[in-house]
Amino acid sequence: LQTLRDNLKLFTPDIMDRINTEVICSGYQLLNLDVSASIKGRCDSFVLKTDVHFPTDINLLYDAMSALFRQCVHWRQDYHLPDWRQHKHNLAQFKQQYRRIQRLRHSTSKDEKKKLAQADLICKAHQIYIDLAQKYLNLITQSYELLIGKYQLPKVLLLDMQTFLQHGDRQVDQIRRRVIEGETIPHDEKVFSLFQPHTEWISKGKAGVPVELGIRVCIMEDYHGFILHHKVMQKETDDKVAIEMVKLTQVKFSEFNACSFDKGFHSKSNQSGLKEILDEVTLPKKGKLSIKDQPREYAEEFKQAKKKHSAVESAINARQVHGLS
């Protein structure tokens, strides 16, 4: 076990990439395929879902406070931290206010007077909630400073506490701005999970799937079912990675010369850029086709490549079913 632990840290993404390439070459040999012959592929992305609950600013604040309470109780076992003797009662009180907001927001009254009164109650409940949170954040900050100052704990041991203090401050600020001040919080300021901060709010426009929580992953599959290359897309969309995916695939497999995409990868720069590095490009255009584009997309070769492109969904499903999601 210790040998495994010692060597696992040496297992870098670059080594994994090289192993993948060797596996593909071996697979080609087993199937009597020539890896130096022309290789065709299909590129698509999917959302790798993270294990998170549906995020709201109030439940994210509760998550932050719960984590901070656990941190303080942990350090209280070895160091004298005042104000944490009633930590269970205090957290229960905070959760009670959180539940009260949830109940108030479920009102379905159509009467305008009742709706106005309910809105006022909701606003006041949020104010109590963030006031209570701020009270506990101040106590936690005092405990943090006590551990750093009086007990001389290295800051590296308190990174989690520092991180969740920042999360708590941010959520208090956003709740105040949204509910009390009526501001719309910009999307790029929002966090969708405290424990998996890479989680993104993704809307790909699929029927019946308005939103997915996770991170995009792009794959390049050849016509024999081998994954030639993949990329984790952090804060990126399909149209931003099309050319990069092809170029990096060609670094590993120089004979890669044809690729199909769906409409999500379309952009003017991709249409022209891909033609410079591939012999065959199947990239449908978004919206209504111009007279200039009709001959290209109505060509029999283009239609056949579009039909074959849908097979990449099978590769995506296989990865999700076999434990990637």
Coordinates of C-alpha atoms in Angstrom, one line a residue:
L1 CA 0.0 0.0 0.0
Q2 CA 2.8 2.4 0.9
T3 CA 4.5 1.7 -2.5
L4 CA 1.2 2.5 -4.2
R5 CA 1.0 5.8 -2.3
D6 CA 4.6 6.7 -3.1
N7 CA 4.2 6.1 -6.8
L8 CA 0.7 7.5 -7.3
K9 CA 1.9 11.1 -6.9
L10 CA 4.3 10.4 -9.8
F11 CA 1.4 9.5 -12.0
T12 CA 1.0 12.8 -13.8
P13 CA -1.6 13.8 -16.4
D14 CA 1.2 13.7 -19.0
I15 CA 2.0 10.1 -18.2
M16 CA -1.7 9.2 -18.3
D17 CA -1.9 10.8 -21.7
R18 CA 1.1 8.8 -23.0
I19 CA -0.4 5.5 -21.7
N20 CA -3.7 6.3 -23.4
T21 CA -1.9 6.8 -26.7
E22 CA 0.0 3.5 -26.3
V23 CA -3.3 1.7 -25.6
I24 CA -4.9 3.2 -28.7
C25 CA -1.9 2.1 -30.8
S26 CA -2.1 -1.4 -29.3
G27 CA -5.9 -1.5 -30.0
Y28 CA -5.3 -0.6 -33.7
Q29 CA -2.8 -3.5 -33.9
L30 CA -5.3 -6.0 -32.4
L31 CA -7.9 -4.9 -34.9
N32 CA -5.4 -5.1 -37.8
L33 CA -5.7 -1.3 -38.4
D34 CA -3.0 0.9 -39.7
V35 CA -2.4 3.8 -37.3
S36 CA -0.4 5.6 -40.0
A37 CA -3.4 5.5 -42.4
S38 CA -6.0 8.3 -42.6
I39 CA -7.9 8.7 -39.3
K40 CA -11.4 10.2 -39.1
G41 CA -13.0 11.4 -35.9
R42 CA -16.0 13.1 -34.3
C43 CA -15.8 15.7 -31.5
D44 CA -18.4 16.4 -28.9
S45 CA -18.7 17.5 -25.3
F46 CA -20.9 16.5 -22.4
V47 CA -21.5 17.6 -18.8
L48 CA -19.7 15.6 -16.2
K49 CA -22.1 16.1 -13.3
T50 CA -20.9 16.9 -9.9
D51 CA -22.5 15.5 -6.7
V52 CA -24.1 18.7 -5.5
H53 CA -27.5 19.8 -4.3
F54 CA -29.4 22.5 -6.2
P55 CA -27.7 25.7 -5.2
T56 CA -29.4 28.7 -3.7
D57 CA -27.7 31.6 -1.9
I58 CA -29.4 30.7 1.4
N59 CA -28.4 27.0 1.3
L60 CA -24.9 27.8 0.3
L61 CA -24.7 30.1 3.3
Y62 CA -26.0 27.3 5.5
D63 CA -23.3 25.0 4.0
A64 CA -20.6 27.5 4.9
M65 CA -21.8 28.0 8.4
S66 CA -22.1 24.2 9.1
A67 CA -18.6 23.7 7.9
L68 CA -17.3 26.5 10.0
F69 CA -19.1 25.2 13.1
R70 CA -17.5 21.8 12.6
Q71 CA -14.0 23.5 12.2
C72 CA -14.4 25.4 15.5
V73 CA -15.7 22.4 17.4
H74 CA -12.7 20.4 16.1
W75 CA -10.2 23.0 17.3
R76 CA -12.0 23.5 20.6
Q77 CA -11.1 19.9 21.6
D78 CA -7.4 20.9 21.9
Y79 CA -7.5 24.7 22.5
H80 CA -9.7 26.9 24.7
L81 CA -12.1 28.6 22.3
P82 CA -14.8 30.6 24.1
D83 CA -18.4 30.9 22.8
W84 CA -18.6 27.3 21.4
R85 CA -20.1 25.4 24.3
Q86 CA -23.6 25.8 22.8
H87 CA -22.6 25.1 19.2
K88 CA -25.4 22.5 18.7
H89 CA -28.1 24.9 19.9
N90 CA -26.6 27.8 17.8
L91 CA -26.5 25.8 14.6
A92 CA -30.0 24.5 15.2
Q93 CA -31.2 28.0 15.7
F94 CA -29.6 29.1 12.4
K95 CA -31.1 26.1 10.6
Q96 CA -34.5 26.9 12.0
Q97 CA -34.3 30.4 10.4
Y98 CA -33.1 28.8 7.1
R99 CA -36.2 26.5 7.1
R100 CA -38.5 29.4 7.9
I101 CA -37.3 31.2 4.7
Q102 CA -37.9 28.1 2.7
R103 CA -41.5 27.8 4.0
L104 CA -42.3 31.5 3.4
R105 CA -41.1 31.2 -0.2
H106 CA -43.6 28.4 -0.9
S107 CA -46.6 30.7 -0.6
T108 CA -48.9 30.6 -3.7
S109 CA -51.5 33.3 -2.8
K110 CA -52.9 35.3 -5.7
D111 CA -54.2 38.2 -3.5
E112 CA -52.0 41.3 -4.1
K113 CA -52.2 42.5 -0.5
K114 CA -51.2 39.0 0.8
K115 CA -48.4 38.8 -1.8
L116 CA -47.0 42.2 -0.6
A117 CA -47.3 41.2 3.0
Q118 CA -45.6 37.9 2.2
A119 CA -42.8 39.6 0.4
D120 CA -42.2 41.9 3.4
L121 CA -42.1 38.8 5.7
I122 CA -39.6 37.1 3.3
C123 CA -37.4 40.2 3.3
K124 CA -37.4 40.4 7.1
A125 CA -36.7 36.7 7.4
H126 CA -33.7 37.0 5.1
Q127 CA -32.4 40.0 7.2
I128 CA -32.7 38.0 10.4
Y129 CA -30.9 35.1 8.7
I130 CA -27.9 37.2 7.5
D131 CA -27.7 39.1 10.8
L132 CA -27.5 35.7 12.6
A133 CA -24.9 34.5 10.1
Q134 CA -22.8 37.7 10.5
K135 CA -22.9 37.3 14.3
Y136 CA -21.5 33.8 14.0
L137 CA -19.0 34.8 11.4
N138 CA -17.7 37.4 13.8
L139 CA -17.3 34.8 16.5
I140 CA -15.6 32.4 14.1
T141 CA -13.2 35.2 13.0
Q142 CA -12.3 35.8 16.7
S143 CA -11.6 32.1 17.1
Y144 CA -9.5 32.1 14.0
E145 CA -7.4 35.0 15.2
L146 CA -7.0 33.3 18.6
L147 CA -5.7 30.2 17.0
I148 CA -3.3 32.2 14.9
G149 CA -2.2 34.6 17.6
K150 CA -2.4 33.1 21.0
Y151 CA -1.8 29.4 20.1
Q152 CA 0.6 30.1 17.1
L153 CA -1.1 27.6 14.8
P154 CA 0.4 27.6 11.3
K155 CA -2.1 29.2 8.8
V156 CA -1.8 26.2 6.6
L157 CA -3.7 24.2 9.2
L158 CA -6.5 26.7 9.1
L159 CA -6.9 27.0 5.4
D160 CA -10.4 25.4 5.4
M161 CA -11.6 27.8 8.1
Q162 CA -10.2 30.7 6.1
T163 CA -11.8 29.5 2.9
F164 CA -15.3 29.0 4.4
L165 CA -15.1 32.3 6.2
Q166 CA -14.7 33.9 2.7
H167 CA -17.6 31.8 1.4
G168 CA -19.8 32.9 4.3
D169 CA -18.9 36.6 3.8
R170 CA -19.7 36.3 0.1
Q171 CA -23.0 34.6 0.6
V172 CA -24.1 37.2 3.2
D173 CA -23.2 40.0 0.8
Q174 CA -25.1 38.4 -2.1
I175 CA -28.2 37.7 -0.1
R176 CA -28.3 41.2 1.2
R177 CA -27.8 42.6 -2.3
R178 CA -30.4 40.3 -3.9
V179 CA -33.2 40.3 -1.3
I180 CA -32.8 43.6 0.6
E181 CA -31.5 45.8 -2.1
G182 CA -33.2 44.2 -5.1
E183 CA -30.0 43.7 -7.1
T184 CA -29.5 41.0 -9.7
I185 CA -26.3 39.2 -8.9
P186 CA -24.0 38.9 -12.0
H187 CA -23.6 35.3 -13.1
D188 CA -19.8 35.4 -12.9
E189 CA -20.0 36.3 -9.1
K190 CA -22.0 33.2 -8.3
V191 CA -20.6 30.0 -6.8
F192 CA -22.7 26.8 -7.2
S193 CA -20.9 24.5 -4.7
L194 CA -18.7 25.2 -1.8
F195 CA -17.3 21.7 -1.7
Q196 CA -16.8 21.3 -5.4
P197 CA -16.1 24.9 -6.5
H198 CA -15.3 23.9 -10.1
T199 CA -19.1 23.2 -10.5
E200 CA -20.6 25.3 -13.3
W201 CA -24.2 26.2 -14.2
I202 CA -24.5 24.8 -17.7
S203 CA -27.5 25.1 -20.1
K204 CA -26.9 23.3 -23.3
G205 CA -30.4 23.7 -24.6
K206 CA -31.3 20.0 -24.5
A207 CA -35.0 19.1 -24.5
G208 CA -36.2 18.5 -21.0
V209 CA -32.9 19.4 -19.4
P210 CA -33.0 23.2 -18.7
V211 CA -29.8 23.2 -16.6
E212 CA -27.0 20.8 -15.6
L213 CA -24.5 21.2 -12.7
G214 CA -21.0 20.1 -13.3
I215 CA -18.2 20.7 -15.7
R216 CA -17.9 20.2 -19.5
V217 CA -15.6 17.5 -20.9
C218 CA -14.8 17.4 -24.6
I219 CA -13.8 14.1 -26.3
M220 CA -12.4 13.2 -29.7
E221 CA -13.4 9.7 -30.8
D222 CA -12.3 8.0 -34.0
Y223 CA -14.6 5.8 -36.1
H224 CA -13.4 2.7 -34.3
G225 CA -14.5 3.9 -30.9
F226 CA -11.1 4.9 -29.5
I227 CA -10.9 8.2 -27.5
L228 CA -8.0 10.0 -29.2
H229 CA -8.0 13.0 -27.0
H230 CA -10.0 14.7 -24.2
K231 CA -10.1 18.1 -22.5
V232 CA -11.7 19.3 -19.3
M233 CA -13.4 22.6 -20.2
Q234 CA -13.2 25.0 -17.3
K235 CA -15.2 28.2 -18.1
E236 CA -15.1 27.3 -21.8
T237 CA -17.7 26.6 -24.4
D238 CA -17.6 24.2 -27.4
D239 CA -16.8 26.9 -30.0
K240 CA -13.6 27.9 -28.0
V241 CA -12.0 24.4 -28.1
A242 CA -12.7 23.0 -31.6
I243 CA -9.4 24.0 -33.2
E244 CA -7.4 23.2 -30.1
M245 CA -8.9 19.7 -29.9
V246 CA -8.0 18.9 -33.5
K247 CA -4.4 20.3 -33.2
L248 CA -3.7 18.3 -30.0
T249 CA -5.1 15.2 -31.6
Q250 CA -2.9 15.6 -34.6
V251 CA 0.2 15.9 -32.3
K252 CA -0.5 12.4 -31.2
F253 CA -1.9 11.0 -34.5
S254 CA -0.4 12.9 -37.4
E255 CA -2.7 11.2 -39.9
F256 CA -5.8 12.6 -38.3
N257 CA -7.4 14.5 -41.2
A258 CA -11.2 14.5 -40.9
C259 CA -13.5 15.4 -38.1
S260 CA -17.2 16.1 -37.5
F261 CA -18.8 18.4 -35.0
D262 CA -22.3 19.5 -34.0
K263 CA -23.7 23.0 -34.3
G264 CA -22.4 24.0 -30.8
F265 CA -18.9 24.2 -32.2
H266 CA -19.8 26.5 -35.0
S267 CA -18.2 30.0 -35.4
K268 CA -16.8 31.8 -38.4
S269 CA -13.3 31.4 -37.2
N270 CA -13.8 27.7 -36.6
Q271 CA -15.2 27.2 -40.1
S272 CA -12.2 28.8 -41.7
G273 CA -9.5 27.6 -39.2
L274 CA -10.5 23.9 -39.3
K275 CA -10.4 23.9 -43.1
E276 CA -6.7 24.9 -42.9
I277 CA -5.8 21.9 -40.8
L278 CA -8.2 19.2 -41.9
D279 CA -9.0 17.6 -45.3
E280 CA -12.6 17.0 -44.4
V281 CA -14.6 19.2 -42.0
T282 CA -18.2 18.5 -41.0
L283 CA -19.4 21.5 -39.0
P284 CA -23.0 22.4 -39.4
K285 CA -23.9 26.1 -39.3
K286 CA -26.3 27.6 -36.8
G287 CA -29.5 29.1 -38.0
K288 CA -30.9 29.4 -41.5
L289 CA -28.5 28.3 -44.3
S290 CA -27.4 31.0 -46.8
I291 CA -27.3 30.2 -50.5
K292 CA -23.5 30.0 -50.2
D293 CA -23.7 27.3 -47.4
Q294 CA -26.4 25.1 -48.9
P295 CA -24.3 23.2 -51.5
R296 CA -21.8 22.3 -48.7
E297 CA -24.3 21.1 -46.2
Y298 CA -26.6 19.4 -48.8
A299 CA -23.7 17.4 -50.2
E300 CA -24.0 13.6 -49.8
E301 CA -20.6 13.3 -48.0
F302 CA -21.6 16.0 -45.5
K303 CA -24.9 14.2 -44.8
Q304 CA -23.2 10.9 -44.3
A305 CA -20.7 12.4 -41.9
K306 CA -23.5 14.0 -39.9
K307 CA -25.2 10.7 -39.5
K308 CA -22.0 9.0 -38.3
H309 CA -21.4 11.8 -35.9
S310 CA -24.3 10.8 -33.7
A311 CA -22.4 7.6 -32.7
V312 CA -20.2 9.7 -30.4
E313 CA -23.2 9.8 -28.0
S314 CA -22.7 6.1 -27.4
A315 CA -19.1 6.8 -26.3
I316 CA -20.3 9.6 -24.0
N317 CA -23.0 7.3 -22.5
A318 CA -20.5 4.5 -22.0
R319 CA -18.3 6.8 -19.9
Q320 CA -21.2 8.1 -17.8
V321 CA -22.5 4.6 -17.2
H322 CA -19.1 3.2 -16.3
G323 CA -18.5 5.5 -13.4
L324 CA -17.3 8.8 -14.9
S325 CA -20.4 10.6 -13.6

